[in-house]
mmCIF file of C-alpha atoms in Angstrom:
data_model
loop_
_atom_site.group_PDB
_atom_site.id
_atom_site.type_symbol
_atom_site.label_atom_id
_atom_site.label_comp_id
_atom_site.label_asym_id
_atom_site.label_seq_id
_atom_site.Cartn_x
_atom_site.Cartn_y
_atom_site.Cartn_z
ATOM 1 C CA MET A 325 83.198 311.391 -226.469
ATOM 2 C CA GLN A 326 83.371 315.173 -226.729
ATOM 3 C CA ARG A 327 80.416 317.514 -226.703
ATOM 4 C CA GLU A 328 79.808 319.914 -229.533
ATOM 5 C CA PRO A 329 80.725 323.485 -228.576
ATOM 6 C CA ILE A 330 77.860 325.718 -227.550
ATOM 7 C CA ARG A 331 77.472 328.337 -230.260
ATOM 8 C CA ASN A 332 74.181 329.913 -229.245
ATOM 9 C CA HIS A 333 71.423 329.694 -226.668
ATOM 10 C CA LYS A 334 69.653 326.928 -228.617
ATOM 11 C CA ASP A 335 72.584 324.610 -227.903
ATOM 12 C CA LEU A 336 72.045 324.877 -224.140
ATOM 13 C CA GLU A 337 70.393 321.788 -222.662
ATOM 14 C CA THR A 338 68.412 323.984 -220.269
ATOM 15 C CA TYR A 339 67.059 326.034 -223.175
ATOM 16 C CA GLN A 340 66.086 322.882 -225.072
ATOM 17 C CA MET A 341 64.230 321.527 -222.033
ATOM 18 C CA ALA A 342 62.444 324.845 -221.549
ATOM 19 C CA PHE A 343 61.443 325.058 -225.211
ATOM 20 C CA ASP A 344 60.118 321.490 -225.249
ATOM 21 C CA ALA A 345 58.212 322.091 -222.006
ATOM 22 C CA ALA A 346 56.684 325.309 -223.392
ATOM 23 C CA MET A 347 55.495 323.405 -226.453
ATOM 24 C CA LYS A 348 53.960 320.679 -224.240
ATOM 25 C CA ILE A 349 52.199 323.362 -222.223
ATOM 26 C CA PHE A 350 50.900 324.910 -225.440
ATOM 27 C CA GLU A 351 49.452 321.554 -226.534
ATOM 28 C CA PHE A 352 47.925 320.792 -223.117
ATOM 29 C CA SER A 353 46.496 324.293 -222.786
ATOM 30 C CA LYS A 354 44.568 323.968 -226.047
ATOM 31 C CA LYS A 355 42.147 321.819 -224.047
ATOM 32 C CA PHE A 356 41.677 324.319 -221.210
ATOM 33 C CA PRO A 357 38.179 325.810 -220.997
ATOM 34 C CA THR A 358 37.481 328.946 -223.020
ATOM 35 C CA GLU A 359 36.663 330.899 -219.865
ATOM 36 C CA GLU A 360 40.338 330.488 -218.896
ATOM 37 C CA ARG A 361 41.594 331.964 -222.184
ATOM 38 C CA TYR A 362 42.624 335.331 -220.724
ATOM 39 C CA SER A 363 43.750 334.072 -217.357
ATOM 40 C CA LEU A 364 45.298 330.649 -216.826
ATOM 41 C CA THR A 365 45.804 329.716 -220.491
ATOM 42 C CA ASP A 366 47.407 333.024 -221.403
ATOM 43 C CA GLN A 367 49.510 333.179 -218.230
ATOM 44 C CA ILE A 368 50.942 329.662 -218.430
ATOM 45 C CA ARG A 369 51.785 330.089 -222.111
ATOM 46 C CA ARG A 370 53.426 333.471 -221.529
ATOM 47 C CA SER A 371 55.506 332.384 -218.556
ATOM 48 C CA SER A 372 56.689 329.144 -220.185
ATOM 49 C CA ARG A 373 57.712 330.998 -223.354
ATOM 50 C CA SER A 374 59.326 333.747 -221.319
ATOM 51 C CA VAL A 375 61.835 331.273 -219.866
ATOM 52 C CA CYS A 376 63.128 330.642 -223.397
ATOM 53 C CA ALA A 377 63.012 334.281 -224.468
ATOM 54 C CA ASN A 378 64.908 335.415 -221.377
ATOM 55 C CA MET A 379 67.537 332.705 -221.893
ATOM 56 C CA ALA A 380 68.096 333.964 -225.441
ATOM 57 C CA GLU A 381 68.459 337.479 -224.101
ATOM 58 C CA ALA A 382 70.800 336.344 -221.309
ATOM 59 C CA TRP A 383 72.990 334.599 -223.859
ATOM 60 C CA ARG A 384 73.434 337.851 -225.756
ATOM 61 C CA LYS A 385 74.405 339.635 -222.515
ATOM 62 C CA ARG A 386 77.359 337.357 -221.747
ATOM 63 C CA ARG A 387 79.821 340.230 -222.207
ATOM 64 C CA TYR A 388 78.866 341.478 -218.765
ATOM 65 C CA GLU A 389 78.518 339.071 -215.873
ATOM 66 C CA ALA A 390 76.007 341.197 -213.939
ATOM 67 C CA ALA A 391 73.705 341.615 -216.964
ATOM 68 C CA PHE A 392 73.958 337.902 -217.787
ATOM 69 C CA VAL A 393 73.147 336.827 -214.235
ATOM 70 C CA ALA A 394 70.310 339.370 -213.940
ATOM 71 C CA LYS A 395 68.641 337.965 -217.060
ATOM 72 C CA LEU A 396 69.123 334.405 -215.821
ATOM 73 C CA ASN A 397 67.426 335.477 -212.585
ATOM 74 C CA ASP A 398 64.462 336.593 -214.714
ATOM 75 C CA CYS A 399 64.432 333.106 -216.267
ATOM 76 C CA ASP A 400 64.505 331.560 -212.814
ATOM 77 C CA SER A 401 61.533 333.665 -211.710
ATOM 78 C CA VAL A 402 59.332 332.870 -214.695
ATOM 79 C CA ALA A 403 60.202 329.165 -214.508
ATOM 80 C CA ALA A 404 58.972 329.164 -210.901
ATOM 81 C CA GLU A 405 55.895 331.124 -212.007
ATOM 82 C CA THR A 406 55.203 328.473 -214.631
ATOM 83 C CA GLN A 407 55.306 325.814 -211.917
ATOM 84 C CA THR A 408 52.609 327.725 -210.043
ATOM 85 C CA TRP A 409 50.392 327.829 -213.157
ATOM 86 C CA ILE A 410 50.944 324.081 -213.591
ATOM 87 C CA GLU A 411 49.710 323.574 -210.030
ATOM 88 C CA PHE A 412 46.594 325.628 -210.772
ATOM 89 C CA ALA A 413 45.933 323.661 -213.969
ATOM 90 C CA VAL A 414 46.124 320.383 -212.045
ATOM 91 C CA LYS A 415 43.974 321.647 -209.133
ATOM 92 C CA CYS A 416 41.338 322.892 -211.589
ATOM 93 C CA ASN A 417 41.382 319.479 -213.317
ATOM 94 C CA TYR A 418 42.479 320.983 -216.636
ATOM 95 C CA LEU A 419 45.690 318.939 -216.546
ATOM 96 C CA ASP A 420 45.931 315.375 -215.260
ATOM 97 C CA VAL A 421 48.099 314.781 -212.211
ATOM 98 C CA GLU A 422 50.699 312.674 -214.028
ATOM 99 C CA SER A 423 51.224 315.242 -216.791
ATOM 100 C CA GLY A 424 51.399 317.964 -214.145
ATOM 101 C CA ARG A 425 54.050 316.035 -212.208
ATOM 102 C CA GLU A 426 56.080 315.459 -215.348
ATOM 103 C CA LEU A 427 55.974 319.136 -216.348
ATOM 104 C CA TYR A 428 56.678 320.283 -212.788
ATOM 105 C CA GLY A 429 59.688 317.933 -212.647
ATOM 106 C CA THR A 430 60.953 319.264 -215.960
ATOM 107 C CA TYR A 431 60.805 322.789 -214.563
ATOM 108 C CA ASN A 432 62.719 321.608 -211.476
ATOM 109 C CA ARG A 433 65.485 320.441 -213.836
ATOM 110 C CA ILE A 434 65.302 323.725 -215.747
ATOM 111 C CA LEU A 435 65.584 325.633 -212.472
ATOM 112 C CA GLY A 436 68.560 323.483 -211.485
ATOM 113 C CA GLY A 437 70.327 324.337 -214.740
ATOM 114 C CA LEU A 438 69.576 328.017 -214.316
ATOM 115 C CA VAL A 439 70.778 328.075 -210.710
ATOM 116 C CA ASN A 440 73.983 326.359 -211.803
ATOM 117 C CA MET A 441 74.575 329.034 -214.446
ATOM 118 C CA ILE A 442 73.693 331.817 -211.983
ATOM 119 C CA THR A 443 76.032 330.578 -209.264
ATOM 120 C CA ASN A 444 78.849 329.738 -211.682
ATOM 121 C CA PRO A 445 78.558 332.109 -214.653
ATOM 122 C CA SER A 446 82.276 332.124 -215.619
ATOM 123 C CA PRO A 447 82.206 329.250 -218.146
ATOM 124 C CA TRP A 448 79.388 330.955 -220.032
ATOM 125 C CA LEU A 449 80.780 334.488 -220.199
ATOM 126 C CA MET A 450 82.414 335.804 -223.364
ATOM 127 C CA LYS A 451 86.179 335.941 -223.148
ATOM 128 C CA ARG A 452 87.592 339.417 -223.660
#
């Protein structure tokens, strides 16, 4: 069984995981207290969405290995940031422990995919 060729960033499994996780975070964060609107709620939504946005940008920078890897490093950073916000949400009892573990684990898989692309960018670069 052959895989479909990857035509754009939306075809990347890591992107799909990140997008789905960001949407889960959006749904969970709707229940966060209003006093967290401009701190935890805003931060966790921004960082989770930023993983996806930076992956889209990285994809468009595949002509140049250094630019591609630099943007993937940005993705890596905001994915780790999102994990920190997940921890805060659980500690503040805004997110149940099981949901927090599931999201945190998803971001571990996202980070694994990103690290793989960072350490081995060649298959993803545009051929000249």
